[in-house]
CSV table of C-alpha atoms and ligand atoms in Angstrom, one decimal:
chain,number,residue,atom,x,y,z
J,192,MET,CA,17.5,28.7,0.6
J,193,SER,CA,15.5,25.9,2.3
J,194,THR,CA,17.4,23.2,4.2
J,195,ILE,CA,15.8,19.7,4.1
J,196,LEU,CA,16.9,16.9,6.5
J,197,VAL,CA,16.5,13.6,4.6
J,198,THR,CA,16.6,10.4,6.7
J,199,GLY,CA,17.5,7.3,4.8
J,200,GLY,CA,18.8,9.6,2.0
J,201,THR,CA,21.4,7.1,0.8
J,202,GLY,CA,18.6,4.5,0.3
J,203,TYR,CA,16.7,3.8,-3.0
J,204,ILE,CA,13.9,6.3,-2.9
J,205,GLY,CA,15.8,8.8,-0.7
J,206,SER,CA,18.8,9.1,-3.0
J,207,HIS,CA,16.6,9.9,-6.0
J,208,THR,CA,14.7,12.4,-3.9
J,209,VAL,CA,17.9,14.1,-2.8
J,210,VAL,CA,18.9,14.6,-6.4
J,211,GLU,CA,15.5,16.3,-7.2
J,212,LEU,CA,15.7,18.5,-4.1
J,213,MET,CA,19.2,19.6,-5.0
J,214,ARG,CA,18.2,20.4,-8.5
J,215,GLU,CA,15.6,22.7,-7.1
J,216,GLY,CA,18.3,24.5,-5.2
J,217,MET,CA,17.6,23.1,-1.8
J,218,GLU,CA,20.3,22.4,0.8
J,219,VAL,CA,20.2,18.7,1.8
J,220,VAL,CA,21.4,17.0,5.0
J,221,ILE,CA,21.3,13.2,4.7
J,222,VAL,CA,21.2,11.1,7.9
J,223,ASP,CA,21.6,7.3,7.4
J,224,ASN,CA,23.0,4.4,9.4
J,225,LEU,CA,24.0,2.6,6.2
J,226,SER,CA,22.1,-0.5,7.3
J,227,ASN,CA,20.7,-0.9,3.8
J,228,SER,CA,22.9,1.4,1.6
J,229,ASN,CA,26.5,2.5,1.2
J,230,LEU,CA,28.6,5.6,0.9
J,231,GLU,CA,29.2,5.2,-2.8
J,232,VAL,CA,25.6,6.5,-3.3
J,233,LEU,CA,26.9,9.9,-2.3
J,234,ASP,CA,29.3,9.8,-5.3
J,235,GLY,CA,26.3,9.0,-7.6
J,236,ILE,CA,24.3,11.9,-6.2
J,237,GLU,CA,27.2,14.3,-6.6
J,238,ALA,CA,27.8,13.1,-10.2
J,239,ILE,CA,24.2,13.8,-11.1
J,240,ALA,CA,23.5,17.0,-9.0
J,241,GLY,CA,26.9,18.5,-9.3
J,242,LYS,CA,27.2,19.0,-5.6
J,243,ARG,CA,27.6,16.7,-2.6
J,244,PRO,CA,24.9,16.7,0.1
J,245,HIS,CA,25.9,16.9,3.8
J,246,PHE,CA,26.0,13.5,5.3
J,247,GLU,CA,25.9,12.2,8.9
J,248,GLU,CA,26.2,8.5,9.6
J,249,MET,CA,23.9,8.0,12.6
J,250,ASP,CA,21.1,5.8,13.9
J,251,LEU,CA,17.7,7.3,14.5
J,252,ARG,CA,17.0,4.6,17.1
J,253,GLU,CA,19.3,6.7,19.3
J,254,ARG,CA,17.6,9.8,20.6
J,255,ASP,CA,20.7,11.7,21.7
J,256,ALA,CA,22.4,11.1,18.4
J,257,THR,CA,19.2,12.3,16.6
J,258,TYR,CA,19.3,15.5,18.8
J,259,ARG,CA,22.9,16.1,18.0
J,260,VAL,CA,22.1,16.3,14.2
J,261,PHE,CA,19.6,19.1,14.9
J,262,GLU,CA,22.1,20.9,17.0
J,263,LYS,CA,24.8,20.6,14.3
J,264,TYR,CA,22.5,21.7,11.5
J,265,ALA,CA,20.5,24.4,13.1
J,266,GLY,CA,17.9,25.9,10.7
J,267,VAL,CA,16.4,22.7,9.2
J,268,ASP,CA,13.2,23.8,7.5
J,269,ALA,CA,11.6,20.4,6.9
J,270,ILE,CA,12.3,16.6,7.2
J,271,ILE,CA,11.6,13.8,4.7
J,272,HIS,CA,11.6,10.6,6.7
J,273,PHE,CA,12.5,7.6,4.5
J,274,ALA,CA,14.6,5.7,7.0
J,275,ALA,CA,13.0,2.4,7.9
J,276,PHE,CA,13.3,-1.4,7.5
J,277,LYS,CA,11.1,-2.4,4.6
J,278,ALA,CA,11.2,-6.2,3.9
J,279,VAL,CA,7.7,-7.7,4.4
J,280,GLY,CA,9.0,-11.3,4.9
J,281,GLU,CA,11.8,-10.3,7.2
J,282,SER,CA,9.3,-8.3,9.3
J,283,VAL,CA,7.4,-11.6,10.0
J,284,GLU,CA,10.7,-13.2,11.2
J,285,LYS,CA,11.9,-10.2,13.2
J,286,PRO,CA,8.8,-8.2,14.2
J,287,LEU,CA,10.4,-6.5,17.2
J,288,ALA,CA,13.3,-5.2,15.1
J,289,TYR,CA,10.8,-3.7,12.7
J,290,TYR,CA,8.6,-2.1,15.5
J,291,GLU,CA,11.8,-0.8,17.2
J,292,ASN,CA,13.4,0.7,14.1
J,293,ASN,CA,10.3,2.1,12.3
J,294,LEU,CA,8.5,3.4,15.4
J,295,LEU,CA,11.4,4.7,17.5
J,296,SER,CA,12.9,6.5,14.5
J,297,LEU,CA,9.7,8.4,13.9
J,298,ILE,CA,9.2,9.2,17.6
J,299,HIS,CA,12.7,10.5,18.0
J,300,LEU,CA,12.3,12.8,14.9
J,301,LEU,CA,9.0,14.1,16.2
J,302,GLU,CA,10.5,14.8,19.6
J,303,ALA,CA,13.4,16.6,17.9
J,304,MET,CA,11.0,18.7,15.8
J,305,ASP,CA,9.3,19.9,19.1
J,306,ARG,CA,12.6,20.5,20.8
J,307,TYR,CA,14.3,22.3,17.9
J,308,GLY,CA,11.3,24.1,16.4
J,309,VAL,CA,11.0,22.2,13.1
J,310,ASP,CA,7.4,22.3,11.8
J,311,HIS,CA,7.3,20.2,8.7
J,312,MET,CA,7.7,16.5,7.8
J,313,VAL,CA,6.9,14.3,4.8
J,314,PHE,CA,6.6,10.6,5.7
J,315,SER,CA,7.1,7.5,3.5
J,316,SER,CA,4.0,5.4,3.8
J,317,SER,CA,2.7,2.6,1.6
J,318,CYS,CA,-0.4,1.4,-0.3
J,319,THR,CA,0.1,-1.7,1.9
J,320,VAL,CA,-2.2,0.1,4.4
J,321,TYR,CA,-5.2,-0.6,2.1
J,322,GLY,CA,-4.6,-4.4,2.1
J,323,GLU,CA,-6.9,-6.1,-0.4
J,324,PRO,CA,-9.1,-3.2,-1.4
J,325,ASP,CA,-12.9,-3.5,-1.7
J,326,SER,CA,-13.0,-1.3,-4.8
J,327,LEU,CA,-10.6,0.0,-7.3
J,328,PRO,CA,-8.9,2.4,-7.9
J,329,VAL,CA,-8.0,3.1,-4.3
J,330,THR,CA,-8.6,6.7,-3.0
J,331,GLU,CA,-7.1,8.2,0.1
J,332,ASP,CA,-10.5,7.6,1.8
J,333,SER,CA,-10.5,3.9,1.1
J,334,PRO,CA,-10.6,1.9,4.3
J,335,ILE,CA,-7.4,1.0,6.1
J,336,LYS,CA,-7.4,-2.8,6.4
J,337,LYS,CA,-5.8,-4.9,9.2
J,338,ALA,CA,-2.1,-5.2,8.3
J,339,THR,CA,-1.0,-8.5,7.0
J,340,SER,CA,2.6,-8.1,8.2
J,341,PRO,CA,4.5,-6.4,11.0
J,342,TYR,CA,6.0,-4.1,8.4
J,343,GLY,CA,2.6,-3.0,7.1
J,344,ASN,CA,1.5,-2.5,10.7
J,345,THR,CA,4.4,-0.2,11.4
J,346,LYS,CA,3.2,2.0,8.5
J,347,GLN,CA,-0.3,2.1,9.9
J,348,ILE,CA,0.9,2.9,13.4
J,349,CYS,CA,3.3,5.6,12.1
J,350,GLU,CA,0.5,7.3,10.3
J,351,GLU,CA,-1.6,7.2,13.5
J,352,ILE,CA,1.4,8.6,15.5
J,353,LEU,CA,1.7,11.5,13.0
J,354,GLN,CA,-2.0,12.3,13.2
J,355,ASP,CA,-2.0,12.3,17.0
J,356,SER,CA,1.2,14.3,17.1
J,357,GLN,CA,-0.2,16.9,14.8
J,358,ALA,CA,-3.4,17.2,16.7
J,359,SER,CA,-1.4,17.9,19.9
J,360,SER,CA,0.7,20.6,18.2
J,361,PRO,CA,-1.3,22.7,15.8
J,362,GLY,CA,1.8,24.5,14.3
J,363,LYS,CA,3.0,21.3,12.7
J,364,GLY,CA,2.4,20.4,9.1
J,365,LEU,CA,2.7,16.8,8.2
J,366,ILE,CA,2.2,14.8,5.0
J,367,SER,CA,2.1,11.0,4.5
J,368,LEU,CA,2.8,9.8,1.0
J,369,ARG,CA,1.4,6.4,0.3
J,370,TYR,CA,3.6,4.9,-2.4
J,371,PHE,CA,2.3,2.2,-4.7
J,372,ASN,CA,5.1,0.1,-6.3
J,373,PRO,CA,8.2,2.2,-6.8
J,374,ILE,CA,10.5,0.8,-9.6
J,375,GLY,CA,13.3,1.8,-12.0
J,376,ALA,CA,16.4,4.0,-11.5
J,377,HIS,CA,17.8,7.4,-12.4
J,378,PRO,CA,18.2,7.7,-16.2
J,379,SER,CA,21.9,8.3,-15.7
J,380,ALA,CA,22.2,4.8,-14.1
J,381,MET,CA,24.3,6.4,-11.4
J,382,ILE,CA,21.9,5.6,-8.6
J,383,GLY,CA,19.3,2.9,-8.3
J,384,GLU,CA,18.0,0.1,-6.1
J,385,LEU,CA,20.5,-2.2,-4.4
J,386,PRO,CA,18.6,-5.2,-3.1
J,387,SER,CA,20.6,-7.3,-0.7
J,388,GLY,CA,20.6,-11.1,-1.3
J,389,VAL,CA,17.8,-12.7,-3.3
J,390,PRO,CA,15.3,-10.0,-4.4
J,391,ASN,CA,11.7,-10.2,-3.1
J,392,ASN,CA,10.4,-7.7,-5.5
J,393,LEU,CA,9.4,-8.3,-9.1
J,394,ILE,CA,11.6,-5.9,-11.1
J,395,PRO,CA,15.0,-6.6,-9.5
J,396,PHE,CA,14.2,-10.3,-9.9
J,397,ILE,CA,13.5,-9.8,-13.6
J,398,THR,CA,16.6,-7.8,-14.2
J,399,GLN,CA,18.8,-10.3,-12.3
J,400,THR,CA,17.3,-13.1,-14.2
J,401,ALA,CA,17.9,-11.3,-17.5
J,402,ILE,CA,21.5,-10.7,-16.7
J,403,GLY,CA,22.0,-14.3,-15.6
J,404,ILE,CA,22.3,-14.1,-11.8
J,405,ARG,CA,19.0,-15.9,-11.3
J,406,GLU,CA,18.1,-18.8,-13.4
J,407,GLN,CA,14.3,-18.3,-13.7
J,408,LEU,CA,11.7,-15.8,-12.6
J,409,SER,CA,8.7,-17.4,-10.7
J,410,VAL,CA,5.4,-15.8,-11.5
J,411,PHE,CA,3.4,-16.1,-8.3
J,412,GLY,CA,0.0,-17.3,-9.5
J,413,ASP,CA,-1.9,-17.1,-12.8
J,414,ASP,CA,-5.3,-18.0,-11.3
J,415,TYR,CA,-6.3,-14.6,-10.0
J,416,ASN,CA,-9.5,-13.0,-11.0
J,417,THR,CA,-7.8,-10.6,-13.5
J,418,PRO,CA,-7.8,-10.5,-17.3
J,419,ASP,CA,-4.7,-12.7,-17.7
J,420,GLY,CA,-4.8,-14.4,-14.3
J,421,SER,CA,-1.7,-12.7,-12.8
J,422,ALA,CA,-1.7,-10.1,-10.0
J,423,ILE,CA,-2.0,-6.4,-10.8
J,424,ARG,CA,0.0,-3.5,-9.3
J,425,ASP,CA,0.6,0.2,-9.9
J,426,TYR,CA,4.3,0.5,-10.8
J,427,ILE,CA,5.5,4.1,-10.3
J,428,ASN,CA,8.9,5.4,-11.6
J,429,VAL,CA,11.2,6.3,-8.8
J,430,VAL,CA,12.1,9.7,-10.3
J,431,ASP,CA,8.4,10.6,-10.7
J,432,LEU,CA,8.0,9.5,-7.1
J,433,ALA,CA,11.0,11.6,-6.0
J,434,ARG,CA,9.5,14.7,-7.7
J,435,ALA,CA,6.3,14.3,-5.7
J,436,HIS,CA,8.4,14.8,-2.5
J,437,VAL,CA,9.6,18.1,-3.8
J,438,LYS,CA,6.0,19.2,-4.4
J,439,ALA,CA,5.0,18.0,-0.9
J,440,ILE,CA,7.9,20.0,0.7
J,441,ARG,CA,6.9,23.1,-1.2
J,442,ARG,CA,3.3,22.7,-0.1
J,443,LEU,CA,4.4,22.5,3.5
J,444,LEU,CA,6.9,25.4,3.3
J,445,GLU,CA,4.4,27.6,1.5
J,446,LYS,CA,1.7,26.7,4.0
J,447,ARG,CA,-0.7,25.6,1.3
J,448,GLN,CA,-2.1,22.6,3.2
J,449,LYS,CA,-5.9,22.2,3.4
J,450,GLN,CA,-5.5,20.2,6.6
J,451,ALA,CA,-2.4,20.2,8.8
J,452,TYR,CA,-2.1,16.4,8.4
J,453,GLU,CA,-2.6,15.2,4.9
J,454,VAL,CA,-2.3,11.9,3.0
J,455,PHE,CA,-1.6,11.4,-0.7
J,456,ASN,CA,-1.6,8.3,-3.0
J,457,LEU,CA,1.4,8.2,-5.3
J,458,GLY,CA,1.0,5.9,-8.2
J,459,THR,CA,0.3,6.1,-12.0
J,460,GLY,CA,-3.4,5.3,-11.7
J,461,ARG,CA,-2.8,2.4,-14.0
J,462,GLY,CA,-2.6,-1.3,-13.0
J,463,LEU,CA,-0.3,-3.7,-14.8
J,464,SER,CA,-0.3,-7.5,-14.5
J,465,VAL,CA,2.9,-9.5,-13.9
J,466,PHE,CA,2.6,-10.9,-17.5
J,467,GLU,CA,2.2,-7.4,-18.9
J,468,VAL,CA,5.4,-6.3,-17.1
J,469,ILE,CA,7.3,-9.3,-18.4
J,470,ARG,CA,6.2,-8.6,-21.9
J,471,ALA,CA,7.1,-4.9,-21.7
J,472,PHE,CA,10.5,-5.8,-20.3
J,473,GLU,CA,11.1,-8.3,-23.2
J,474,LYS,CA,10.1,-5.7,-25.7
J,475,VAL,CA,12.4,-2.9,-24.4
J,476,THR,CA,15.4,-5.2,-23.9
J,477,GLY,CA,14.8,-7.4,-26.9
J,478,GLN,CA,15.6,-10.6,-25.0
J,479,PRO,CA,13.2,-13.3,-23.8
J,480,LEU,CA,12.9,-13.8,-20.1
J,481,ASN,CA,13.0,-17.2,-18.5
J,482,PHE,CA,10.0,-17.6,-16.3
J,483,ARG,CA,7.5,-20.2,-15.0
J,484,VAL,CA,4.2,-19.9,-13.2
J,485,VAL,CA,4.2,-21.2,-9.6
J,486,ASP,CA,1.7,-21.0,-6.7
J,487,ARG,CA,0.5,-17.7,-5.4
J,488,ARG,CA,2.7,-16.0,-2.8
J,489,GLU,CA,1.2,-16.0,0.7
J,490,GLY,CA,0.0,-12.6,1.7
J,491,ASP,CA,-0.2,-11.1,-1.8
J,492,VAL,CA,-3.2,-9.1,-2.8
J,493,GLU,CA,-4.9,-9.7,-6.1
J,494,GLN,CA,-4.9,-6.2,-7.5
J,495,VAL,CA,-4.3,-2.7,-6.3
J,496,TYR,CA,-3.8,0.6,-8.1
J,497,ALA,CA,-4.2,4.2,-7.2
J,498,ASP,CA,-6.7,6.9,-7.8
J,499,THR,CA,-4.3,9.8,-8.1
J,500,THR,CA,-6.8,12.6,-8.5
J,501,TYR,CA,-6.0,14.1,-5.1
J,502,ALA,CA,-2.2,14.2,-5.8
J,503,ASN,CA,-2.9,15.5,-9.3
J,504,THR,CA,-5.1,18.4,-8.2
J,505,GLU,CA,-3.7,19.3,-4.8
J,506,LEU,CA,0.0,18.6,-5.1
J,507,GLY,CA,0.1,19.5,-8.8
J,508,TRP,CA,1.9,16.2,-9.4
J,509,LYS,CA,1.4,13.5,-12.0
J,510,ALA,CA,3.4,10.5,-12.9
J,511,GLU,CA,4.9,11.2,-16.3
J,512,ILE,CA,7.4,8.4,-17.2
J,513,GLY,CA,6.0,5.4,-19.0
J,514,ILE,CA,6.5,1.7,-18.1
J,515,GLU,CA,8.9,1.0,-21.0
J,516,GLU,CA,11.2,3.8,-20.2
J,517,THR,CA,11.1,2.8,-16.5
J,518,LEU,CA,11.9,-0.8,-17.2
J,519,LEU,CA,14.8,0.3,-19.4
J,520,SER,CA,16.2,2.4,-16.6
J,521,ALA,CA,16.0,-0.6,-14.3
J,522,TRP,CA,17.9,-2.7,-16.9
J,523,ASP,CA,20.5,0.0,-17.5
J,524,TRP,CA,21.1,0.2,-13.7
J,525,GLU,CA,21.4,-3.6,-13.5
J,526,LYS,CA,24.0,-3.7,-16.2
J,527,TYR,CA,25.9,-0.8,-14.6
J,528,ILE,CA,26.2,-2.4,-11.2
J,529,ARG,CA,27.2,-5.7,-12.6
J,530,SER,CA,29.9,-4.0,-14.7
J,531,LYS,CA,31.4,-2.7,-11.5
J,532,SER,CA,31.4,-5.9,-9.5
Z,213,NAD,P1,16.0,1.6,1.5
Z,213,NAD,O1,16.2,0.5,2.4
Z,213,NAD,O2,16.7,1.6,0.2
Z,213,NAD,O3,16.3,3.0,2.2
Z,213,NAD,C1,16.1,3.2,3.6
Z,213,NAD,C2,17.3,3.8,4.2
Z,213,NAD,O4,17.2,4.0,5.6
Z,213,NAD,C3,18.6,2.9,4.0
Z,213,NAD,O5,19.6,3.6,3.4
Z,213,NAD,C4,18.9,2.5,5.5
Z,213,NAD,O6,20.3,2.4,5.6
Z,213,NAD,C5,18.3,3.7,6.3
Z,213,NAD,N1,17.9,3.4,7.7
Z,213,NAD,C6,17.1,2.3,8.1
Z,213,NAD,N2,17.0,2.4,9.4
Z,213,NAD,C7,17.7,3.5,9.9
Z,213,NAD,C8,18.0,4.1,11.1
Z,213,NAD,N3,17.5,3.5,12.3
Z,213,NAD,N4,18.7,5.2,11.2
Z,213,NAD,C9,19.2,5.7,10.1
Z,213,NAD,N5,19.1,5.2,8.9
Z,213,NAD,C10,18.3,4.1,8.7
Z,213,NAD,O7,14.4,1.7,1.3
Z,213,NAD,P2,13.5,2.5,0.2
Z,213,NAD,O8,13.0,1.5,-0.8
Z,213,NAD,O9,14.3,3.7,-0.3
Z,213,NAD,O10,12.3,3.0,1.1
Z,213,NAD,C11,12.2,4.2,1.7
Z,213,NAD,C12,11.0,4.4,2.5
Z,213,NAD,O11,9.8,4.2,1.7
Z,213,NAD,C13,10.8,3.3,3.6
Z,213,NAD,O12,10.2,4.0,4.7
Z,213,NAD,C14,9.9,2.3,3.0
Z,213,NAD,O13,9.2,1.6,4.0
Z,213,NAD,C15,9.0,3.2,2.2
Z,213,NAD,N6,8.3,2.4,1.1
Z,213,NAD,C16,9.1,1.8,0.2
Z,213,NAD,C17,8.5,1.1,-0.8
Z,213,NAD,C18,9.3,0.3,-1.8
Z,213,NAD,O14,8.8,-0.6,-2.5
Z,213,NAD,N7,10.6,0.5,-2.0
Z,213,NAD,C19,7.1,1.0,-1.0
Z,213,NAD,C20,6.3,1.8,0.0
Z,213,NAD,C21,7.0,2.5,1.0
Z,214,UFG,N1,6.0,-11.3,-8.1
Z,214,UFG,C1,6.3,-12.4,-8.9
Z,214,UFG,N2,7.5,-13.0,-8.8
Z,214,UFG,C2,8.5,-12.4,-8.0
Z,214,UFG,C3,8.3,-11.3,-7.3
Z,214,UFG,C4,7.0,-10.7,-7.3
Z,214,UFG,O1,5.4,-12.9,-9.6
Z,214,UFG,O2,9.6,-13.0,-8.0
Z,214,UFG,C5,4.7,-10.6,-8.2
Z,214,UFG,C6,4.0,-10.5,-6.9
Z,214,UFG,O3,3.3,-11.7,-6.6
Z,214,UFG,C7,3.1,-9.3,-7.1
Z,214,UFG,C8,3.9,-8.4,-8.0
Z,214,UFG,O4,4.9,-9.3,-8.7
Z,214,UFG,O5,1.9,-9.7,-7.7
Z,214,UFG,C9,4.7,-7.3,-7.3
Z,214,UFG,O6,5.4,-7.9,-6.2
Z,214,UFG,P1,6.5,-7.0,-5.4
Z,214,UFG,O7,7.1,-8.0,-4.4
Z,214,UFG,O8,7.5,-6.4,-6.4
Z,214,UFG,O9,5.7,-5.9,-4.7
Z,214,UFG,P2,4.5,-6.0,-3.7
Z,214,UFG,O10,3.3,-5.4,-4.4
Z,214,UFG,O11,4.3,-7.4,-3.2
Z,214,UFG,O12,5.0,-5.1,-2.5
Z,214,UFG,C10,5.7,-3.9,-2.6
Z,214,UFG,C11,6.7,-3.7,-1.5
Z,214,UFG,C12,6.1,-3.6,-0.2
Z,214,UFG,C13,5.1,-2.4,-0.3
Z,214,UFG,C14,4.1,-2.6,-1.4
Z,214,UFG,C15,3.2,-1.5,-1.6
Z,214,UFG,O13,7.6,-4.9,-1.5
Z,214,UFG,O14,7.0,-3.2,0.8
Z,214,UFG,O15,4.9,-2.8,-2.6
Z,214,UFG,O16,4.0,-0.3,-1.7
Z,214,UFG,F1,4.4,-2.4,0.9
């Protein structure tokens, strides 16, 4: 049985991935400092997967603490590295905290891999590395644009660190997964996204408006050069996304990589506008959403969606869950967390 160390495994995408790994019979060790998640997530994972993953509360910014995890769980076969700070706006306010957390955590893990003989890692990257793309859909070969935020820059630097680290150590197999816009929750509604404070992202803002926590959704701009004027993104269901990680882990463990450092886009291949998302949400929930159009949000790109051919053919992965089912899962999750509070 393979043992996978999942950093940030109590977080949003990490928790869904842990469930999929456990369903595939893999042993999971989660490490998380709970800076953006809580221990109740472990109950949700256990309820879905029928088993509780190992859990260590620790901070990857501490090298010795990182090493201690590898000493305690000898025999880790691969790492999935989710742990990071991820709020674009906050990264502009606190750039050093972002560089410290996102870069140091990765460096400590790579050092631990060398020291304890772990050869494989899957890394959480983002389509933010493409910035405003010159042409659509975006392939893995599309140019990397200068980052528009310290957060985005940490993802670009981390990808470079991975590439350099792999080049210096040919035995290592590394994969960066560039997520487009992950949304939704597990269909059981037992795990999902827990945004702290006022959500920055579209879907949590929609569900919080629909349930009455927020008065009105602001649509950031209707004067883009798109069919209905609102911005376009590639919204990918979090369970579909989680399953891609299982495929990436298998590819590494079975040594099926074409190159020792690989990059995959993870999206649906389909762009949806903000108005299309609102309409789909209203349709599945049956209730009108209170929204108004305001100015564009600074730093937003007009449109971005993935060419997923490489992930389809090489990983054998394809997004399968449709937007309506996904929005319904986000809505079910919102209702569940509010019923608990
Ligand atoms: P999340 O905040 O829900 O999960 C991250 C987890 O990492 C949290 O549980 C947090 O407590 C933990 N963590 C942070 N710093 C840590 C540290 N130093 N030591 C130990 N644990 C630490 O975020 P998420 O949405 O699940 O994102 C996971 C990864 O995917 C991140 O790397 C993020 O940048 C990347 N990503 C996310 C999105 C998105 O829209 N959610 C898009 C592209 C990429
Ligand atoms: N939007 C609104 N109103 C809101 C929130 C968002 O109209 O209240 C619009 C945005 O302008 C954008 C779209 O909805 O056009 C999606 O916005 P999100 O904030 O949900 O997502 P982004 O595409 O801006 O960014 C997200 C993550 C980043 C990550 C990026 C790519 O927040 O961390 O996806 O993966 F880098």
